[in-house]
Coordinates of C-alpha atoms in Angstrom, one line a residue:
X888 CA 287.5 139.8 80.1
X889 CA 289.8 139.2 82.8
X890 CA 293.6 138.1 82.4
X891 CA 292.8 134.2 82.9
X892 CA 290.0 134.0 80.4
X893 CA 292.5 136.9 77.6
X894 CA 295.3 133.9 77.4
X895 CA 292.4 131.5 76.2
X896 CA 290.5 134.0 73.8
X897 CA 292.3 132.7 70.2
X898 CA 291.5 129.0 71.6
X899 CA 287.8 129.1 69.7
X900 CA 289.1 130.1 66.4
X901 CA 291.9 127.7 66.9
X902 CA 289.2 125.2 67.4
X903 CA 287.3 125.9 64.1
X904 CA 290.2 125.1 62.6
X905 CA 291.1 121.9 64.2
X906 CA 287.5 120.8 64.1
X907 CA 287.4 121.3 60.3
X908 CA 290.4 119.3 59.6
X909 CA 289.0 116.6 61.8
X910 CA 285.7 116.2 59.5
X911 CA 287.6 116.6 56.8
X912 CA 289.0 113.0 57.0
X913 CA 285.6 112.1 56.4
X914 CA 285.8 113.8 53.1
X915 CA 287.5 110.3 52.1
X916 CA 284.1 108.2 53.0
X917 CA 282.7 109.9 49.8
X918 CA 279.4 110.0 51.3
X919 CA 277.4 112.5 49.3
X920 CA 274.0 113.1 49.7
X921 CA 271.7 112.4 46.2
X922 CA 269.7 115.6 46.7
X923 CA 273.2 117.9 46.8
X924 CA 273.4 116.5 43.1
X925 CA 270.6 117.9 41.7
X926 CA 271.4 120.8 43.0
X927 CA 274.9 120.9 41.6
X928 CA 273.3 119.4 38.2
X929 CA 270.9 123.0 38.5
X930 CA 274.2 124.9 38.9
X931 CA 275.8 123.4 35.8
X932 CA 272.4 123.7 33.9
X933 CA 272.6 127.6 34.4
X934 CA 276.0 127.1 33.3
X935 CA 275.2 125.4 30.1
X936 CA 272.6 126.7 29.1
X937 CA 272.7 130.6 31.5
X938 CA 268.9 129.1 32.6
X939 CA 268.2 127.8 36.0
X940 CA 266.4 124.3 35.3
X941 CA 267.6 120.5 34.7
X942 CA 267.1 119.6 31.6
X943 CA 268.1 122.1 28.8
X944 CA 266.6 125.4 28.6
X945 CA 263.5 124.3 30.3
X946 CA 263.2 126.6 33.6
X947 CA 262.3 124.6 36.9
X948 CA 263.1 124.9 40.4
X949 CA 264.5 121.5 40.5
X950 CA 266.7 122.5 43.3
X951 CA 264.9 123.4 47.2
X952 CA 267.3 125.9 48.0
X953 CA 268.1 129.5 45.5
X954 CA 271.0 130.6 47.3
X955 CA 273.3 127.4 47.1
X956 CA 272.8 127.1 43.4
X957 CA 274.1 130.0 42.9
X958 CA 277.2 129.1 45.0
X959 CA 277.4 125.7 43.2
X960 CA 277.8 127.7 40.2
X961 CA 280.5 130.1 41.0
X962 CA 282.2 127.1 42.5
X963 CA 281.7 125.2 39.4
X964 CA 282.8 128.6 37.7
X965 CA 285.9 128.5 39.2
X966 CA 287.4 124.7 39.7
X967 CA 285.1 123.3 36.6
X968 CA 282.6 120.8 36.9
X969 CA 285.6 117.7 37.2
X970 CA 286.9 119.2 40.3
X971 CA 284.4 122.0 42.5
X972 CA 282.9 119.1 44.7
X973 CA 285.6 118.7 47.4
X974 CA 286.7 122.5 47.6
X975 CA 282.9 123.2 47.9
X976 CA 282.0 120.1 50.8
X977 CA 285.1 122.1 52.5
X978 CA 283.5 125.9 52.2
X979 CA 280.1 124.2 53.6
X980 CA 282.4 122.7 56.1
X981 CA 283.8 125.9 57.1
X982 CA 281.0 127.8 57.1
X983 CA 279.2 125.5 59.2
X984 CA 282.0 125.4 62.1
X985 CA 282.4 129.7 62.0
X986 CA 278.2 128.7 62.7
X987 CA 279.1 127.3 65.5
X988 CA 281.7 129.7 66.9
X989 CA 279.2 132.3 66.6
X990 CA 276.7 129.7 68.6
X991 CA 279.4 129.6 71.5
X992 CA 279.4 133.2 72.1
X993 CA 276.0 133.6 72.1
X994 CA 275.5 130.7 74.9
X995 CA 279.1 130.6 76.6
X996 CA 281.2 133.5 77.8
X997 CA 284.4 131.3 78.5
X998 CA 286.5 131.3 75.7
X999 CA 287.8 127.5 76.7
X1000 CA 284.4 126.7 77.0
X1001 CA 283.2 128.1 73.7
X1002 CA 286.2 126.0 72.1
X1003 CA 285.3 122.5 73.6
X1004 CA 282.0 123.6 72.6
X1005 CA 283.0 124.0 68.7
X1006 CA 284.2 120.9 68.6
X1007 CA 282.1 119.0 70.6
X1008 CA 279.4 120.1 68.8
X1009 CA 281.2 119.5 65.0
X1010 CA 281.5 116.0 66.0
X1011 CA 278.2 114.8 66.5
X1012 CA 276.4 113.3 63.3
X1013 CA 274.1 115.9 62.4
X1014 CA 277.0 118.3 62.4
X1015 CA 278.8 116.1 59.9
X1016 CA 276.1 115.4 57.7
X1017 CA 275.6 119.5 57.5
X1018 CA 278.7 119.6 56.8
X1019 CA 280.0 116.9 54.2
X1020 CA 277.1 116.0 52.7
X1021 CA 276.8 118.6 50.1
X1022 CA 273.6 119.9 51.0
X1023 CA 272.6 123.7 51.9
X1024 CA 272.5 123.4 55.4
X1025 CA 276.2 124.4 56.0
X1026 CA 275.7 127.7 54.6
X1027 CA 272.2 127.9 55.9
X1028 CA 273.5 127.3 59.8
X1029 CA 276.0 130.1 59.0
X1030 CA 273.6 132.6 58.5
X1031 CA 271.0 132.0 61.0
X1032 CA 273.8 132.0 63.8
X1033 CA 275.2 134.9 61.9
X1034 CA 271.8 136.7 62.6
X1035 CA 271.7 135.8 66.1
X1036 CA 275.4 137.3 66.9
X1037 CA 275.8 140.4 65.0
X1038 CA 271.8 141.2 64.5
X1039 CA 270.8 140.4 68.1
X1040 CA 273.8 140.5 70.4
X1041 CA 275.8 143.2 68.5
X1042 CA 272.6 144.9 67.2
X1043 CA 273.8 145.7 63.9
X1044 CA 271.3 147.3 61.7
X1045 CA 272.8 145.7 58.2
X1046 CA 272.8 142.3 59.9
X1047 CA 269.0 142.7 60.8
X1048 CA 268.2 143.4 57.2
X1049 CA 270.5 141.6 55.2
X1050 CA 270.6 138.2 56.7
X1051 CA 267.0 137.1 56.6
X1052 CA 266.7 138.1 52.8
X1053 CA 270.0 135.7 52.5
X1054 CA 268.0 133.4 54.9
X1055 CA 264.6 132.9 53.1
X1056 CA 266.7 133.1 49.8
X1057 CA 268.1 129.9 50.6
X1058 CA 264.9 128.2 51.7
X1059 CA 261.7 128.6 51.9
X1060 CA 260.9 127.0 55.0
X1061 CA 263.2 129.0 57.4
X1062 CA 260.3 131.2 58.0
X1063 CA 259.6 129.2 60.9
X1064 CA 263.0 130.2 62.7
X1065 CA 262.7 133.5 61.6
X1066 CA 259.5 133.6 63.1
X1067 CA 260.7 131.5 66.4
X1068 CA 263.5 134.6 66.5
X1069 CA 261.2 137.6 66.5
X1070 CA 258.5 136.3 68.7
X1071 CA 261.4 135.4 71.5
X1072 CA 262.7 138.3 71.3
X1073 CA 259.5 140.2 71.0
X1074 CA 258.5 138.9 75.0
X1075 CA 262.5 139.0 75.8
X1076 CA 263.2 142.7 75.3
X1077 CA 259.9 143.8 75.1
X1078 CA 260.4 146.0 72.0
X1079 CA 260.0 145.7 68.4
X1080 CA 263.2 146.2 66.5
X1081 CA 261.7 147.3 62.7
X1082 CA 264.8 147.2 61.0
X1083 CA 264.0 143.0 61.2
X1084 CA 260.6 143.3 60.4
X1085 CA 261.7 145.0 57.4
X1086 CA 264.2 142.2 56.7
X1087 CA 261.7 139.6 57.0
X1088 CA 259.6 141.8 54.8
X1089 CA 262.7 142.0 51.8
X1090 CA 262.9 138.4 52.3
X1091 CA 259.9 137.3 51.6
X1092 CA 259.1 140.0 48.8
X1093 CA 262.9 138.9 47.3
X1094 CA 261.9 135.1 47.5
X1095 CA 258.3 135.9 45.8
X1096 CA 259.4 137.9 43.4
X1097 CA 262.2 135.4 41.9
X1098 CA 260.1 132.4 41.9
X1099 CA 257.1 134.4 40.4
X1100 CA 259.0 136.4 37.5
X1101 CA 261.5 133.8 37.0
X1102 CA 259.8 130.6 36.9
X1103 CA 256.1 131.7 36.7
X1104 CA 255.1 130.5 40.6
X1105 CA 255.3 131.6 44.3
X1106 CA 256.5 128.2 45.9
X1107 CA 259.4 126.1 44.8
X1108 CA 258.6 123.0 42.2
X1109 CA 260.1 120.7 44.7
X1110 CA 257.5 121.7 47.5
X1111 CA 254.6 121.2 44.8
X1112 CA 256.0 118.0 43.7
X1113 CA 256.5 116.7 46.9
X1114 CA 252.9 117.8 47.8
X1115 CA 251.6 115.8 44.7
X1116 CA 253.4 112.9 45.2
X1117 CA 253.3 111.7 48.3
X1118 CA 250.7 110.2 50.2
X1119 CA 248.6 112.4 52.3
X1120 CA 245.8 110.1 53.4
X1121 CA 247.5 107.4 55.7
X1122 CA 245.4 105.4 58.3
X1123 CA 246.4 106.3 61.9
X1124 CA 247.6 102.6 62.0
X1125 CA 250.3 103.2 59.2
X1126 CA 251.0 107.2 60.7
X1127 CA 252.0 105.6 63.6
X1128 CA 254.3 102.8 61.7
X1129 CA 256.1 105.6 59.9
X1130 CA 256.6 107.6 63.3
X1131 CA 257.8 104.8 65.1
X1132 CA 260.0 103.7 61.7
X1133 CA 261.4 107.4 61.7
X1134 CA 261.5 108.7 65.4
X1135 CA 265.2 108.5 65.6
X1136 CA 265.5 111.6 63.8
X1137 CA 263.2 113.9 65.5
X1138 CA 265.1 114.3 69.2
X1139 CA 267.6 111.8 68.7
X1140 CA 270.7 110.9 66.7
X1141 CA 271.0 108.2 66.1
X1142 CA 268.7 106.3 64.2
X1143 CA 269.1 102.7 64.6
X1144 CA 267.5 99.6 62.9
X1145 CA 264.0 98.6 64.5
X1146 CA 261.1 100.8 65.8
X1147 CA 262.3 101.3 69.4
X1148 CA 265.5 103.4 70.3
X1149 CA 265.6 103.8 73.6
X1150 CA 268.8 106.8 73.5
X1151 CA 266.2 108.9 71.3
X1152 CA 264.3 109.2 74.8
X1153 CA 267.4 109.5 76.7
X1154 CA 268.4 112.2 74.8
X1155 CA 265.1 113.8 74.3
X1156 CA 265.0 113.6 78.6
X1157 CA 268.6 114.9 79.1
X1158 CA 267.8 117.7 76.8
X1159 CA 264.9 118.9 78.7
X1160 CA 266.4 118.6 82.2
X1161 CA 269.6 120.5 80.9
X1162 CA 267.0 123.1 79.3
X1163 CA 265.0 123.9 82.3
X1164 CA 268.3 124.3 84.8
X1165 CA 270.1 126.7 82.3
X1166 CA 266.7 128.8 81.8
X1167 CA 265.6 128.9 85.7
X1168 CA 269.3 131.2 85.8
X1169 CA 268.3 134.4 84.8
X1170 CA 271.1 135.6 82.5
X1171 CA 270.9 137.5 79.3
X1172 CA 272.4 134.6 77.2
X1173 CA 268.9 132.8 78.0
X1174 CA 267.1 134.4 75.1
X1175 CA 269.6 132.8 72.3
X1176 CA 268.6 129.2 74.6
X1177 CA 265.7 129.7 74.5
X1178 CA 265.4 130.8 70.7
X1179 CA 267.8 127.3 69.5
X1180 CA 265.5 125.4 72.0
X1181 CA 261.9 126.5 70.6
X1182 CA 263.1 126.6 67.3
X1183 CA 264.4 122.9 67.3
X1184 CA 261.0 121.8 69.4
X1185 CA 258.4 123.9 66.9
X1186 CA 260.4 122.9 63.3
X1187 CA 260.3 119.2 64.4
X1188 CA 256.3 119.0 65.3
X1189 CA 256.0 121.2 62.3
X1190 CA 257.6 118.9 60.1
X1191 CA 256.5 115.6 61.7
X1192 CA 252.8 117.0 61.7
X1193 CA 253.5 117.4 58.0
X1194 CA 254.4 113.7 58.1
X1195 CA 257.8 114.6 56.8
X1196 CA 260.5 112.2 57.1
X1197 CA 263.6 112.8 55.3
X1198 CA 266.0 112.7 58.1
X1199 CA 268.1 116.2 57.0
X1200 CA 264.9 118.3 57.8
X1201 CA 266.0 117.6 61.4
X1202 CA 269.4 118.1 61.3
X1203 CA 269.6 121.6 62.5
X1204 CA 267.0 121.1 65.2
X1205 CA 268.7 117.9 66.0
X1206 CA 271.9 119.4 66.8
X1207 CA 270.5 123.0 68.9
X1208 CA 268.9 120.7 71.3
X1209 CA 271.7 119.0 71.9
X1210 CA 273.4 122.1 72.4
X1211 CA 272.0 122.7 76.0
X1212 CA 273.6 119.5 77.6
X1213 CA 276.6 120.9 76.3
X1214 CA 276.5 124.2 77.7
X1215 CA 274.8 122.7 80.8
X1216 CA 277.9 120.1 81.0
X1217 CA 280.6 123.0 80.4
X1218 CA 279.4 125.2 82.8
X1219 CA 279.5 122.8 86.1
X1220 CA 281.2 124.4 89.2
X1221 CA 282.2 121.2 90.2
X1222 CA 283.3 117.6 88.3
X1223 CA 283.8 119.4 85.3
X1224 CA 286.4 117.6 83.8
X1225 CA 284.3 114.1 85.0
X1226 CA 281.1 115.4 83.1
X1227 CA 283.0 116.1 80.2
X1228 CA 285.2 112.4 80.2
X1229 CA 281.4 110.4 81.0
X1230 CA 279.6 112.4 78.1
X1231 CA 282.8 111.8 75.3
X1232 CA 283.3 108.3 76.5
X1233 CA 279.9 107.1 76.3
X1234 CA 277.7 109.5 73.9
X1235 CA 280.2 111.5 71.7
X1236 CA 283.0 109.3 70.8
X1237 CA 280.5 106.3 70.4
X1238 CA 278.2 109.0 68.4
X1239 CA 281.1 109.6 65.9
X1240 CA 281.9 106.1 65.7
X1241 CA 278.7 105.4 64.4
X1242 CA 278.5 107.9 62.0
X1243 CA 282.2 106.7 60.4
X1244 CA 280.7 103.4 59.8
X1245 CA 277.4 104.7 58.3
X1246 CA 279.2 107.0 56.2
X1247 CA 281.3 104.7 55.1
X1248 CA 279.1 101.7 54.1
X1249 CA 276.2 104.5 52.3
X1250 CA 279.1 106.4 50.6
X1251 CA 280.2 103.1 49.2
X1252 CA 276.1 102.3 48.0
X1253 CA 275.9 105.5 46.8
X1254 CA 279.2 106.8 45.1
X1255 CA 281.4 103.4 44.5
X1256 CA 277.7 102.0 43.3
X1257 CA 274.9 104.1 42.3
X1258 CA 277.7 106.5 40.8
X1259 CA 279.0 103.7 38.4
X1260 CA 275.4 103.7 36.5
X1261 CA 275.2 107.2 36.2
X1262 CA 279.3 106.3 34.7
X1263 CA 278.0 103.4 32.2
X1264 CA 275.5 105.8 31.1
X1265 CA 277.8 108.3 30.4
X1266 CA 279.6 105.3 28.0
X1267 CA 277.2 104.4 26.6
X1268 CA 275.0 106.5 24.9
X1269 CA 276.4 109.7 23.6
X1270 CA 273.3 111.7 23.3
X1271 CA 273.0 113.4 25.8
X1272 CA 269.5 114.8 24.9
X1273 CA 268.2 111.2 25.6
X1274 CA 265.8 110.9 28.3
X1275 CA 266.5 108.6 31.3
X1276 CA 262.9 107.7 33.7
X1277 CA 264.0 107.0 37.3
X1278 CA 264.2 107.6 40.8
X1279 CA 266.1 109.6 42.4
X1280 CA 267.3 112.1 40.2
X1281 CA 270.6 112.5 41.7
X1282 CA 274.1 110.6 40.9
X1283 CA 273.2 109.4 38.0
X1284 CA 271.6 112.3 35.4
X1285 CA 274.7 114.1 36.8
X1286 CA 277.0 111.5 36.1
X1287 CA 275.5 110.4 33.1
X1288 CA 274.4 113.7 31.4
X1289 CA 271.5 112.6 30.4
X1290 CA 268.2 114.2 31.1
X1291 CA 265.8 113.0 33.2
X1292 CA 262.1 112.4 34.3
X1293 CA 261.9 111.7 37.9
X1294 CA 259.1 110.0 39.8
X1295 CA 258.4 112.7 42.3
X1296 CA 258.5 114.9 39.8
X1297 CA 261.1 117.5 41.2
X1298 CA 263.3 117.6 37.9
X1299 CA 260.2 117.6 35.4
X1300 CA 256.9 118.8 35.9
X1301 CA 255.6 116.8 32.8
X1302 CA 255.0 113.8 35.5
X1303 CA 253.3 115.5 38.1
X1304 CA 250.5 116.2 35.8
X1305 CA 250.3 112.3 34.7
X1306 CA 250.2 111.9 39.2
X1307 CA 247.6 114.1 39.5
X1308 CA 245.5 112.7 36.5
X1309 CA 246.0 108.9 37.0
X1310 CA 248.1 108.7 39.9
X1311 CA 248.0 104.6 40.2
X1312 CA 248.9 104.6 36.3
X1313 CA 251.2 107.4 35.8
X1314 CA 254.6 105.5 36.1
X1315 CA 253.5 103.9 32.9
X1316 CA 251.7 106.1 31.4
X1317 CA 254.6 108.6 31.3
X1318 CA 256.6 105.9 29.6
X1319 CA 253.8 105.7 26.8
X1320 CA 253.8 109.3 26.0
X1321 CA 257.2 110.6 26.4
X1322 CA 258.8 107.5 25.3
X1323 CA 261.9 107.9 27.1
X1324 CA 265.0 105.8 26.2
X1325 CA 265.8 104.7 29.2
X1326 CA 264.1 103.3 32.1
X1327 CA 266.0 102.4 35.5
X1328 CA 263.6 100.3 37.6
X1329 CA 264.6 98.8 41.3
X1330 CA 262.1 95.6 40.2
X1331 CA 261.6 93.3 36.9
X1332 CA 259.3 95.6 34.3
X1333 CA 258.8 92.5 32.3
X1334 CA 256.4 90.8 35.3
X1335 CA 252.9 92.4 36.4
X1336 CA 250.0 93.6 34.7
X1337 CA 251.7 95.8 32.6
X1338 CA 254.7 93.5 31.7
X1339 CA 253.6 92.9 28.0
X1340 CA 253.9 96.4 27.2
X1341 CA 257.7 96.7 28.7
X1342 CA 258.8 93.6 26.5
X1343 CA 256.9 94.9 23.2
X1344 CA 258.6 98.0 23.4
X1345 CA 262.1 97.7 25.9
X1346 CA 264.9 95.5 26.0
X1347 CA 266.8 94.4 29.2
X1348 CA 270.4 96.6 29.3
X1349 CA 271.7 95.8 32.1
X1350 CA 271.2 94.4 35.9
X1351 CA 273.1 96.7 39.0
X1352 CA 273.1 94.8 42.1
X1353 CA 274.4 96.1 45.5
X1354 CA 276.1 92.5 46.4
X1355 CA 278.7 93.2 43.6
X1356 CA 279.5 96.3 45.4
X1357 CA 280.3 94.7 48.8
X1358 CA 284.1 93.8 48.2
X1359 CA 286.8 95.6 49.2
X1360 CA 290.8 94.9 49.1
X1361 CA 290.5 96.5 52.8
X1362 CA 288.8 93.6 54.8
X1363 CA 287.5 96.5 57.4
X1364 CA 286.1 98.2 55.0
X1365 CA 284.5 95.1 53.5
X1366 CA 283.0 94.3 57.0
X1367 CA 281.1 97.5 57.2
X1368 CA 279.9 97.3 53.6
X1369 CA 278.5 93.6 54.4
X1370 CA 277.3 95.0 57.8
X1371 CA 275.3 97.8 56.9
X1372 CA 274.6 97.3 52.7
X1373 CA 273.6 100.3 51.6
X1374 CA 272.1 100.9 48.3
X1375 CA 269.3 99.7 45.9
X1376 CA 268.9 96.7 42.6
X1377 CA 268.3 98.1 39.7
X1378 CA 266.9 97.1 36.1
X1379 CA 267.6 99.2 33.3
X1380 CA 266.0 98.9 30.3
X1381 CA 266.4 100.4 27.0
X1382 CA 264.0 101.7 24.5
X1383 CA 263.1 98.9 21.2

């Protein structure tokens, strides 16, 4: 390294740090994501009760991801279950921005560079979702740019083997960039380094072998519920309305009201055109932009052929494509400082704008509102072997304590055999069997076909509406809940 880039090498480090204290502030917006609290609920079930399940000592793979619930649980372990959210939100935070250092050196050899990189990069929406939503994806990013850096730029050995057990271990579905990664740099090098193979091999045998002598299956509950659930045979004419309803998070960011979004096709064109002038360079740091690049473009169409549209499958993807304008911006010989100004004044800064207000107004839907019924629950009915029928199966069973049968079926298996046996019926059905004390329903149970049967046998406990939860003492904050309400009516009903 010569003597001008040695004075700037401790700015990237300096960066992760300054970039997590930035995102932190978002910490206060209390925007959780539901599906990070069945996770943690997983975490304090194996606490409990020392079995990994949801409700009691019945064993389910509730949770997507293996590997986080395990570090849920030693964070619960450690701060107790009143107080491991927000030192855990800032681990996944951390880990998530040493992700991106090791991104940086892969794709930019300036150490000034990498550090505008770090934090351009932590400040773009996916990027904050990974990291303060409470979901696995912090610690996933960590490891698969951990791979990259020590197993395929230092060549370690241990890395090659170690980190796609870890990998896998953490979800099922990261096949697809393990694959992306040995196929790229299968025609890159032109050699086949074994000691990966063998990882990939461990990985899979690890993952197999848990789910299969633990829990009695080779694929996680959630993907089999998810699978049962949800509708596979959609006209072309309603595929179409979903895509168009959803496109915002395939190659965008931004994912505003309305079908059309123009900057998802700005983006998607920058990205390309940034892609194909870093690649026609032939330099070695190509095969890690390459790798981000076809991972990000084969996981999407994966997962969008799949009809997939929960928006944090594409956060990771999302966020590598992105990364080429970057390194394509940073790396101009000329009008540096210009490109950077015109791409913070009028994409990043506005990006991160955005993202405060939707992070405030859902945090207030979901943890100021859908919090408080999982907190009346917890009031009101001591028993916390009472059964609670809803959807999702988040906030409130954790908040509440109560167990739960969820709709999808992810927390209770119970359900998905009702789906699968009367799948137009089985919402009701359920309730005549399993009799469950509570029901929380976004609509009025007492109208319909089957209303008779919810008066004869439940009584109206209480109504939850989101327009209560649209005041604030702070009239800015009060402006972005009315702006963009976030959040869902409910009904819930108690048992006769």
């Amino acid at each position: 390294m010569s003597e001008t880039l040695q004075k700037y090498a401790k700015f990237p480090l300096l960066a992760v740090i300054f970039t997590v204290l930035v995102k932190l502030l978002f910490l206060l917006t209390h925007h959780i994501q539901e599906d990070a609290f069945i996770t943690w609920r997983v975490a304090q079930n194996l606490l409990d009760y020392g079995v990994i399940g949801f409700n009691g000592e019945t064993k389910i793979s509730a949770s997507t991801t293996h590997l986080y619930v395990f570090v849920s649980y030693i964070f619960n372990l450690i701060f107790g279950k009143e107080n491991f959210i927000y030192p855990l939100l800032i681990f996944n935070s951390l880990l998530f921005t040493i992700g991106s250092y090791f991104l940086s050196k892969l794709i930019l050899e300036n150490p000034l560079h990498q550090a505008i990189f770090i934090f351009l990069f932590g400040i773009l929406p996916p990027s904050i979702k990974i990291s303060i939503l409470g979901m696995e994806y912090g610690i996933l990013f960590f490891l698969e740019m951990a791979l990259l850096y020590f197993g395929f730029k230092q060549n370690k050995i241990w890395a090659q083997i170690l980190f796609p057990i870890l990998i896998l271990f953490t979800r099922i579905d990261t096949v697809i960039f393990l694959g992306i990664v040995f196929l790229a740099d299968i025609i890159w090098n032109k050699k086949i380094r074994w000691f990966y193979i063998l990882g990939g091999i461990l990985g899979v045998v690890v993952l197999m072998s848990f789910n299969w002598f633990y829990f009695g299956e080779l694929v996680n509950n959630t993907i089999v519920a998810k699978s049962v659930t949800y509708a596979k045979n959609m006209s072309l004419a309603l595929q179409w309305k979903y895509f168009l309803m959803n496109y915002g998070n395939f190659w965008g960011m931004l994912k505003l009201p309305g079908d059309f979004n123009p900057f998802t096709i700005l983006v998607l064109f920058f990205e390309l055109l940034a892609f194909l002038y870093i690649v026609s360079k032939r330099e070695s740091k190509n095969l890690f932009i390459w790798i981000i690049f076809l991972f990000g473009w084969t996981k999407q169409l994966i997962f969008i052929s799949q009809r997939s549209y929960f928006d944090w499958y594409y956060w990771v993807p999302q966020i590598l494509l992105f990364a080429v304008i970057l390194v394509f911006v940073l790396e101009q010989k000329t009008y540096k400082l210009w490109w950077i100004s015109l791409l913070l004044i009028f994409y990043i800064l506005p990006m991160a704008a955005f993202q405060t207000v939707h992070s405030i107004a859902t945090g207030n839907g979901e943890w100021n509102y859908r919090r408080s019924i999982g907190l009346f629950l917890k009031d009101y009915e001591k028993d916390k072997n009472q059964y609670i029928l809803l959807e999702p199966a988040g906030y409130i069973p954790f908040f509440s304590g109560l167990k739960a049968i969820d709709e999808v079926g992810l927390v209770d298996k119970e359900i998905q055999a009702e789906i699968k046996k009367d799948k137009a019926n089985y919402w009701k059905n359920t309730v005549e069997k399993r009799k469950p004390k509570y029901l929380l329903a976004p609509k009025n149970l007492f109208e319909g076909k089957d209303g008779s049967f919810y008066q004869e046998n439940y009584q109206l406990l209480k109504e939850f509406r989101i327009k209560n939860h649209l005041n604030s003492d702070n009239k800015i904050l009060e402006k972005i809940y009315r702006l963009k309400p976030s959040g869902t009516d409910y009904n819930l009903y108690e048992r006769k």
